[in-house]
CSV table of C-alpha atoms in Angstrom, one decimal:
chain,number,residue,atom,x,y,z
A,1,UNK,CA,-7.7,-27.2,10.1
A,2,UNK,CA,-4.3,-26.9,11.7
A,3,UNK,CA,-2.8,-28.9,8.9
A,4,UNK,CA,-4.2,-26.6,6.3
A,5,UNK,CA,-3.1,-23.6,8.3
A,6,UNK,CA,0.5,-24.9,8.6
A,7,UNK,CA,0.5,-25.7,4.8
A,8,UNK,CA,-0.8,-22.2,4.0
A,9,UNK,CA,1.8,-20.6,6.2
A,10,UNK,CA,4.6,-22.7,4.7
A,11,UNK,CA,3.6,-21.8,1.1
A,12,UNK,CA,3.1,-18.1,1.8
A,13,UNK,CA,6.5,-17.5,3.4
A,14,UNK,CA,7.9,-14.3,1.9
A,15,UNK,CA,11.3,-16.0,1.3
A,16,UNK,CA,9.7,-19.0,-0.4
A,17,UNK,CA,7.4,-16.8,-2.6
A,18,UNK,CA,10.3,-14.6,-3.6
A,19,UNK,CA,12.6,-17.5,-4.6
A,20,UNK,CA,9.8,-19.2,-6.5
A,21,UNK,CA,9.2,-15.9,-8.4
A,22,UNK,CA,12.9,-15.7,-9.3
A,23,UNK,CA,12.8,-19.2,-10.8
A,24,UNK,CA,9.7,-18.7,-12.9
A,25,UNK,CA,11.5,-17.3,-16.0
A,26,UNK,CA,13.9,-20.2,-16.0
A,27,UNK,CA,11.1,-22.8,-15.4
A,28,UNK,CA,9.0,-21.2,-18.2
A,29,UNK,CA,11.8,-21.0,-20.8
A,30,UNK,CA,13.1,-24.5,-19.9
A,31,UNK,CA,9.6,-26.0,-20.3
A,32,UNK,CA,9.0,-24.2,-23.6
A,33,UNK,CA,12.4,-25.3,-24.8
A,34,UNK,CA,11.8,-29.0,-24.0
A,35,UNK,CA,8.3,-28.9,-25.5
A,36,UNK,CA,9.6,-27.2,-28.7
A,37,UNK,CA,12.5,-29.7,-29.1
A,38,UNK,CA,10.0,-32.6,-28.7
A,39,UNK,CA,7.8,-31.1,-31.4
A,40,UNK,CA,10.7,-30.5,-33.8
A,41,UNK,CA,11.9,-34.1,-33.3
A,42,UNK,CA,8.4,-35.4,-34.1
A,43,UNK,CA,8.1,-33.3,-37.2
A,44,UNK,CA,8.2,-35.1,-40.6
A,45,UNK,CA,11.5,-35.1,-42.6
A,46,UNK,CA,11.8,-32.0,-44.6
A,47,UNK,CA,9.5,-30.1,-42.2
A,48,UNK,CA,11.8,-29.9,-39.2
A,49,UNK,CA,13.5,-26.6,-40.1
A,50,UNK,CA,10.2,-24.7,-40.8
A,51,UNK,CA,8.6,-26.3,-37.7
A,52,UNK,CA,11.6,-25.1,-35.6
A,53,UNK,CA,11.3,-21.6,-36.9
A,54,UNK,CA,7.6,-21.4,-36.3
A,55,UNK,CA,7.8,-22.9,-32.8
A,56,UNK,CA,10.7,-20.7,-31.8
A,57,UNK,CA,8.8,-17.6,-32.9
A,58,UNK,CA,5.6,-18.5,-31.1
A,59,UNK,CA,7.2,-19.8,-27.9
A,60,UNK,CA,9.8,-17.0,-27.5
A,61,UNK,CA,7.3,-14.2,-28.0
A,62,UNK,CA,4.7,-15.9,-25.8
A,63,UNK,CA,7.1,-16.5,-23.0
A,64,UNK,CA,8.6,-13.0,-23.2
A,65,UNK,CA,5.1,-11.4,-23.2
A,66,UNK,CA,3.9,-13.5,-20.3
A,67,UNK,CA,6.7,-12.1,-18.1
A,68,UNK,CA,6.3,-8.5,-18.9
A,69,UNK,CA,3.6,-7.5,-16.4
A,70,UNK,CA,4.4,-10.0,-13.6
A,71,UNK,CA,4.8,-8.6,-10.1
A,72,UNK,CA,8.0,-9.8,-8.5
A,73,UNK,CA,7.8,-10.1,-4.7
A,74,UNK,CA,11.0,-9.2,-2.9
A,75,UNK,CA,12.2,-10.7,0.4
A,76,UNK,CA,13.4,-7.9,2.7
A,77,UNK,CA,16.1,-9.7,4.8
A,78,UNK,CA,16.9,-6.6,6.9
A,79,UNK,CA,13.2,-6.0,7.8
A,80,UNK,CA,12.7,-9.7,8.6
A,81,UNK,CA,15.8,-9.8,10.8
A,82,UNK,CA,14.7,-6.6,12.7
A,83,UNK,CA,11.2,-8.0,13.2
A,84,UNK,CA,12.6,-11.2,14.8
A,85,UNK,CA,15.2,-9.4,16.9
A,86,UNK,CA,12.5,-7.0,18.3
A,87,UNK,CA,10.3,-9.9,19.3
A,88,UNK,CA,13.2,-11.9,20.9
A,89,UNK,CA,14.1,-8.9,23.1
A,90,UNK,CA,10.6,-8.7,24.7
A,91,UNK,CA,9.4,-12.4,24.6
A,92,UNK,CA,9.4,-14.9,27.4
A,93,UNK,CA,12.8,-16.6,27.7
A,94,UNK,CA,11.2,-20.1,28.0
A,95,UNK,CA,9.4,-19.5,24.7
A,96,UNK,CA,12.6,-18.3,23.0
A,97,UNK,CA,14.5,-21.4,24.3
A,98,UNK,CA,12.0,-23.5,22.3
A,99,UNK,CA,11.8,-21.6,19.1
A,100,UNK,CA,15.0,-19.5,19.1
A,101,UNK,CA,16.8,-21.6,16.5
A,102,UNK,CA,13.8,-21.6,14.2
A,103,UNK,CA,13.5,-17.8,14.4
A,104,UNK,CA,17.2,-17.4,13.7
A,105,UNK,CA,16.8,-19.6,10.6
A,106,UNK,CA,13.8,-17.5,9.5
A,107,UNK,CA,16.0,-14.5,9.1
A,108,UNK,CA,17.4,-15.7,5.8
A,109,UNK,CA,16.2,-19.2,5.1
A,110,UNK,CA,13.0,-21.0,4.1
A,111,UNK,CA,11.3,-22.7,7.1
A,112,UNK,CA,10.3,-26.4,6.8
A,113,UNK,CA,6.7,-27.5,7.5
A,114,UNK,CA,8.0,-28.8,10.9
A,115,UNK,CA,9.5,-25.4,11.7
A,116,UNK,CA,6.1,-23.8,10.9
A,117,UNK,CA,4.3,-26.3,13.1
A,118,UNK,CA,6.7,-25.6,16.0
A,119,UNK,CA,6.1,-21.8,15.7
A,120,UNK,CA,2.4,-22.3,15.4
A,121,UNK,CA,2.2,-24.5,18.5
A,122,UNK,CA,4.2,-22.1,20.6
A,123,UNK,CA,3.3,-18.6,19.3
A,124,UNK,CA,-0.5,-19.3,19.1
A,125,UNK,CA,-0.7,-19.5,22.9
A,126,UNK,CA,-0.5,-15.7,23.4
A,127,UNK,CA,-1.9,-12.6,21.7
A,128,UNK,CA,1.5,-11.1,21.2
A,129,UNK,CA,2.8,-14.4,19.8
A,130,UNK,CA,-0.1,-14.6,17.3
A,131,UNK,CA,0.5,-11.0,16.2
A,132,UNK,CA,4.2,-11.6,15.7
A,133,UNK,CA,3.5,-14.9,13.7
A,134,UNK,CA,1.2,-13.1,11.4
A,135,UNK,CA,3.8,-10.4,10.8
A,136,UNK,CA,6.5,-13.0,10.1
A,137,UNK,CA,4.2,-14.8,7.6
A,138,UNK,CA,1.2,-12.6,6.8
A,139,UNK,CA,-2.2,-14.1,6.7
A,140,UNK,CA,-4.2,-13.9,3.4
A,141,UNK,CA,-6.3,-10.7,3.4
A,142,UNK,CA,-9.7,-10.3,1.8
A,143,UNK,CA,-9.4,-7.5,-0.7
A,144,UNK,CA,-11.9,-4.7,-0.6
A,145,UNK,CA,-14.4,-3.7,-3.3
A,146,UNK,CA,-12.2,-0.8,-4.3
A,147,UNK,CA,-9.3,-3.2,-4.9
A,148,UNK,CA,-11.3,-5.8,-6.8
A,149,UNK,CA,-11.4,-4.0,-10.2
A,150,UNK,CA,-7.7,-3.0,-9.9
A,151,UNK,CA,-6.8,-6.7,-9.5
A,152,UNK,CA,-9.1,-7.8,-12.2
A,153,UNK,CA,-7.6,-5.2,-14.6
A,154,UNK,CA,-4.1,-6.4,-13.8
A,155,UNK,CA,-4.9,-10.1,-14.1
A,156,UNK,CA,-6.7,-9.5,-17.4
A,157,UNK,CA,-3.8,-7.5,-18.9
A,158,UNK,CA,-1.4,-10.1,-17.7
A,159,UNK,CA,-3.4,-12.8,-19.4
A,160,UNK,CA,-3.7,-10.7,-22.6
A,161,UNK,CA,0.0,-10.2,-23.0
A,162,UNK,CA,1.0,-13.8,-23.8
A,163,UNK,CA,-2.0,-14.2,-26.1
A,164,UNK,CA,-0.9,-11.1,-28.1
A,165,UNK,CA,2.7,-12.3,-28.0
A,166,UNK,CA,1.6,-15.8,-29.2
A,167,UNK,CA,-0.4,-14.5,-32.1
A,168,UNK,CA,2.4,-12.1,-33.1
A,169,UNK,CA,4.9,-14.9,-32.9
A,170,UNK,CA,2.6,-17.2,-35.0
A,171,UNK,CA,2.2,-14.6,-37.7
A,172,UNK,CA,6.0,-13.9,-37.8
A,173,UNK,CA,6.8,-17.6,-38.0
A,174,UNK,CA,4.3,-18.2,-40.8
A,175,UNK,CA,5.6,-15.2,-42.7
A,176,UNK,CA,9.1,-16.7,-42.5
A,177,UNK,CA,8.1,-20.2,-43.6
A,178,UNK,CA,4.9,-20.0,-45.6
A,179,UNK,CA,4.1,-18.5,-49.0
A,180,UNK,CA,0.4,-18.1,-48.3
A,181,UNK,CA,0.8,-17.2,-44.6
A,182,UNK,CA,-2.1,-14.7,-44.6
A,183,UNK,CA,-4.6,-17.6,-45.0
A,184,UNK,CA,-3.8,-18.7,-41.5
A,185,UNK,CA,-4.5,-15.3,-39.9
A,186,UNK,CA,-8.2,-15.9,-39.2
A,187,UNK,CA,-7.5,-19.0,-37.1
A,188,UNK,CA,-4.9,-17.2,-35.1
A,189,UNK,CA,-7.0,-14.1,-34.5
A,190,UNK,CA,-10.1,-16.1,-33.6
A,191,UNK,CA,-8.2,-18.5,-31.4
A,192,UNK,CA,-6.6,-15.6,-29.6
A,193,UNK,CA,-10.0,-14.0,-29.1
A,194,UNK,CA,-11.3,-17.3,-27.8
A,195,UNK,CA,-8.4,-17.9,-25.4
A,196,UNK,CA,-8.5,-14.4,-24.0
A,197,UNK,CA,-12.3,-14.0,-23.7
A,198,UNK,CA,-13.3,-17.6,-22.7
A,199,UNK,CA,-10.4,-18.7,-20.7
A,200,UNK,CA,-9.1,-15.5,-19.1
A,201,UNK,CA,-11.1,-12.2,-19.2
A,202,UNK,CA,-14.7,-13.4,-18.7
A,203,UNK,CA,-13.6,-15.8,-16.0
A,204,UNK,CA,-11.9,-12.9,-14.2
A,205,UNK,CA,-15.0,-10.8,-14.6
A,206,UNK,CA,-17.1,-13.6,-13.2
A,207,UNK,CA,-14.8,-14.0,-10.2
A,208,UNK,CA,-14.7,-10.2,-9.6
A,209,UNK,CA,-18.4,-9.7,-9.9
A,210,UNK,CA,-19.1,-12.5,-7.4
A,211,UNK,CA,-16.5,-11.1,-5.0
A,212,UNK,CA,-18.1,-7.6,-5.3
A,213,UNK,CA,-21.5,-9.0,-4.5
A,214,UNK,CA,-20.1,-10.8,-1.4
A,215,UNK,CA,-18.3,-7.7,-0.3
A,216,UNK,CA,-21.6,-5.8,-0.6
A,217,UNK,CA,-23.3,-8.3,1.8
A,218,UNK,CA,-20.3,-8.3,4.1
A,219,UNK,CA,-19.4,-11.9,3.6
A,220,UNK,CA,-15.9,-12.4,5.1
A,221,UNK,CA,-15.6,-16.2,5.2
A,222,UNK,CA,-12.7,-17.2,2.9
A,223,UNK,CA,-14.3,-20.5,2.0
A,224,UNK,CA,-17.6,-18.8,1.1
A,225,UNK,CA,-15.8,-16.1,-1.0
A,226,UNK,CA,-13.8,-18.8,-2.8
A,227,UNK,CA,-16.9,-20.8,-3.6
A,228,UNK,CA,-18.7,-17.7,-4.8
A,229,UNK,CA,-15.8,-16.7,-7.1
A,230,UNK,CA,-15.6,-20.3,-8.6
A,231,UNK,CA,-19.4,-20.1,-9.2
A,232,UNK,CA,-18.9,-16.7,-11.0
A,233,UNK,CA,-16.1,-18.2,-13.1
A,234,UNK,CA,-18.3,-21.2,-14.1
A,235,UNK,CA,-21.3,-19.0,-15.0
A,236,UNK,CA,-19.6,-16.2,-16.8
A,237,UNK,CA,-16.5,-17.8,-18.2
A,238,UNK,CA,-16.8,-21.5,-18.8
A,239,UNK,CA,-20.5,-21.5,-19.8
A,240,UNK,CA,-20.9,-18.1,-21.4
A,241,UNK,CA,-17.3,-17.5,-22.5
A,242,UNK,CA,-17.5,-20.0,-25.4
A,243,UNK,CA,-20.6,-18.5,-26.8
A,244,UNK,CA,-19.5,-15.0,-26.5
A,245,UNK,CA,-16.0,-15.7,-27.9
A,246,UNK,CA,-17.4,-17.5,-30.9
A,247,UNK,CA,-20.1,-14.8,-31.5
A,248,UNK,CA,-17.4,-12.1,-31.6
A,249,UNK,CA,-15.3,-14.2,-33.9
A,250,UNK,CA,-18.2,-14.7,-36.3
A,251,UNK,CA,-19.5,-11.1,-36.2
A,252,UNK,CA,-16.4,-9.0,-35.7
A,253,UNK,CA,-13.4,-11.0,-36.9
A,254,UNK,CA,-14.7,-13.0,-39.9
A,255,UNK,CA,-15.8,-9.8,-41.8
A,256,UNK,CA,-12.2,-8.6,-41.7
A,257,UNK,CA,-11.0,-11.6,-43.7
A,258,UNK,CA,-12.4,-12.4,-47.1
A,259,UNK,CA,-13.0,-16.1,-47.9
A,260,UNK,CA,-12.2,-17.0,-44.3
A,261,UNK,CA,-12.7,-20.7,-43.5
A,262,UNK,CA,-11.9,-20.4,-39.8
A,263,UNK,CA,-14.5,-22.3,-37.8
A,264,UNK,CA,-16.0,-21.7,-34.4
A,265,UNK,CA,-14.7,-23.4,-31.3
A,266,UNK,CA,-16.1,-25.9,-28.9
A,267,UNK,CA,-14.8,-26.3,-25.3
A,268,UNK,CA,-12.8,-29.5,-24.8
A,269,UNK,CA,-10.9,-31.2,-22.0
A,270,UNK,CA,-7.8,-29.0,-22.3
A,271,UNK,CA,-9.9,-25.9,-22.2
A,272,UNK,CA,-11.3,-27.0,-19.0
A,273,UNK,CA,-7.8,-27.8,-17.8
A,274,UNK,CA,-6.8,-24.3,-18.7
A,275,UNK,CA,-9.2,-23.0,-16.1
A,276,UNK,CA,-6.6,-23.9,-13.5
A,277,UNK,CA,-5.4,-20.4,-14.0
A,278,UNK,CA,-8.9,-19.3,-12.8
A,279,UNK,CA,-8.3,-21.2,-9.6
A,280,UNK,CA,-5.1,-19.2,-9.4
A,281,UNK,CA,-7.2,-16.1,-9.9
A,282,UNK,CA,-9.4,-17.1,-7.0
A,283,UNK,CA,-6.2,-17.7,-4.9
A,284,UNK,CA,-4.8,-14.3,-5.8
A,285,UNK,CA,-8.1,-12.5,-5.1
A,286,UNK,CA,-8.3,-14.4,-1.8
A,287,UNK,CA,-5.0,-13.0,-0.7
A,288,UNK,CA,-2.7,-16.1,-1.2
A,289,UNK,CA,0.7,-15.0,-2.3
A,290,UNK,CA,2.4,-18.3,-3.4
A,291,UNK,CA,0.3,-18.9,-6.5
A,292,UNK,CA,0.8,-15.4,-8.1
A,293,UNK,CA,4.3,-16.0,-9.5
A,294,UNK,CA,3.0,-19.1,-11.4
A,295,UNK,CA,0.5,-17.0,-13.5
A,296,UNK,CA,2.9,-16.4,-16.4
A,297,UNK,CA,3.3,-20.1,-16.8
A,298,UNK,CA,-0.4,-20.8,-16.8
A,299,UNK,CA,-1.3,-17.9,-19.1
A,300,UNK,CA,1.4,-19.0,-21.6
A,301,UNK,CA,-0.6,-22.1,-22.5
A,302,UNK,CA,-3.4,-19.9,-23.9
A,303,UNK,CA,-0.8,-17.8,-25.7
A,304,UNK,CA,0.8,-20.8,-27.4
A,305,UNK,CA,-2.6,-22.2,-28.6
A,306,UNK,CA,-3.4,-18.7,-30.0
A,307,UNK,CA,-0.1,-18.6,-31.7
A,308,UNK,CA,-0.5,-21.8,-33.6
A,309,UNK,CA,-4.1,-20.9,-34.5
A,310,UNK,CA,-5.6,-23.9,-32.8
A,311,UNK,CA,-9.1,-24.7,-33.9
A,312,UNK,CA,-10.8,-27.9,-32.9
A,313,UNK,CA,-13.7,-28.1,-35.4
A,314,UNK,CA,-12.8,-29.6,-38.8
A,315,UNK,CA,-14.6,-29.4,-42.1
A,316,UNK,CA,-14.5,-32.1,-44.9
A,317,UNK,CA,-14.8,-31.4,-48.6
A,318,UNK,CA,-15.5,-34.9,-49.9
A,319,UNK,CA,-15.7,-33.7,-53.6
A,320,UNK,CA,-12.1,-32.4,-53.5
A,321,UNK,CA,-10.9,-35.2,-51.1
A,322,UNK,CA,-9.1,-32.9,-48.7
A,323,UNK,CA,-9.4,-32.0,-45.0
A,324,UNK,CA,-9.5,-28.5,-43.7
A,325,UNK,CA,-7.6,-28.9,-40.4
A,326,UNK,CA,-7.2,-26.3,-37.7
A,327,UNK,CA,-5.0,-24.0,-39.8
A,328,UNK,CA,-4.0,-25.6,-43.0
A,329,UNK,CA,-5.4,-27.8,-45.8
A,330,UNK,CA,-4.0,-31.3,-45.9
A,331,UNK,CA,-4.2,-33.6,-48.9
A,332,UNK,CA,-5.8,-36.8,-47.8
A,333,UNK,CA,-3.3,-38.9,-49.7
A,334,UNK,CA,-0.3,-37.4,-48.1
A,335,UNK,CA,-0.3,-38.0,-44.3
A,336,UNK,CA,3.3,-36.8,-44.1
A,337,UNK,CA,2.2,-33.2,-44.8
A,338,UNK,CA,0.5,-32.8,-41.5
A,339,UNK,CA,2.1,-30.1,-39.4
A,340,UNK,CA,3.5,-31.2,-36.1
A,341,UNK,CA,1.1,-29.1,-34.1
A,342,UNK,CA,-2.1,-29.9,-36.0
A,343,UNK,CA,-4.5,-32.8,-35.4
A,344,UNK,CA,-5.0,-35.5,-38.1
A,345,UNK,CA,-8.5,-36.0,-39.3
A,346,UNK,CA,-10.2,-38.4,-41.7
A,347,UNK,CA,-13.3,-37.8,-43.7
A,348,UNK,CA,-16.0,-40.4,-43.4
């Protein structure tokens, strides 16, 4: 348990969280740039220019939208220094002789795991030491029932923004490169609805509902609350989200588009992988600070897939000898005409 405590304290250092948050925009744009460049390089000859335009449109609007609502934690150097100086003035001199150098370092630098371990060993011996340590690096706090819905609202809006940005970027990119770009709208709208409802919103609702129930029964254990929220995510988001998202696509979105060929969606390995952002949701609702700055990166994956209109169920028309892929029709005899971000498929 001490190892986990030290690891948690290390990751939740205000200075570390603040610096990580500052680097997220660069990490996001660099990652998107490298991914986009790889996709353009893999595009068939004659398709590279249009592929670059579409990807630049999708990735840039997805990334920019993902960063709009993020909360940027700030490290208050003056407040940190004052806290340490006040403790040093009143603390036992023998104690300060052991940890004084580490406390001086903590004023404006990130502490190493060994530094955290040294502080934990020495400050945990007294009530005042524990109190100071928890002020220096705050412990995760269980949010109250009043705060639950506020956090769920913020997390859901933050997840919605890159999906909207991705769909918008996809539409603009298609309009700039495709003559019949409107035919791709159904897939983008339906995939956007799927990504937001199944992979973001309903999972947040499930986590929040579970947390509200545990709050009502006064369950304070962090492990029990985390397990309850994960159960809520599985029940509401992963299991029910797919059905709800596809139902809304069929009943609400399809009627808006005449002759829509957009199919339903089935969960797949990457969709399960996308639920890592739900583990991040659990961490945020559990009071952990270090994971929150990474949310724009995690939510951007859903935004990108919405922007390219990703659909994973294919339909074959054997009479006409063509394949309806996730967002365009590909002639069976011309494999070079497959867009770089679609999946090849063969009729049996």
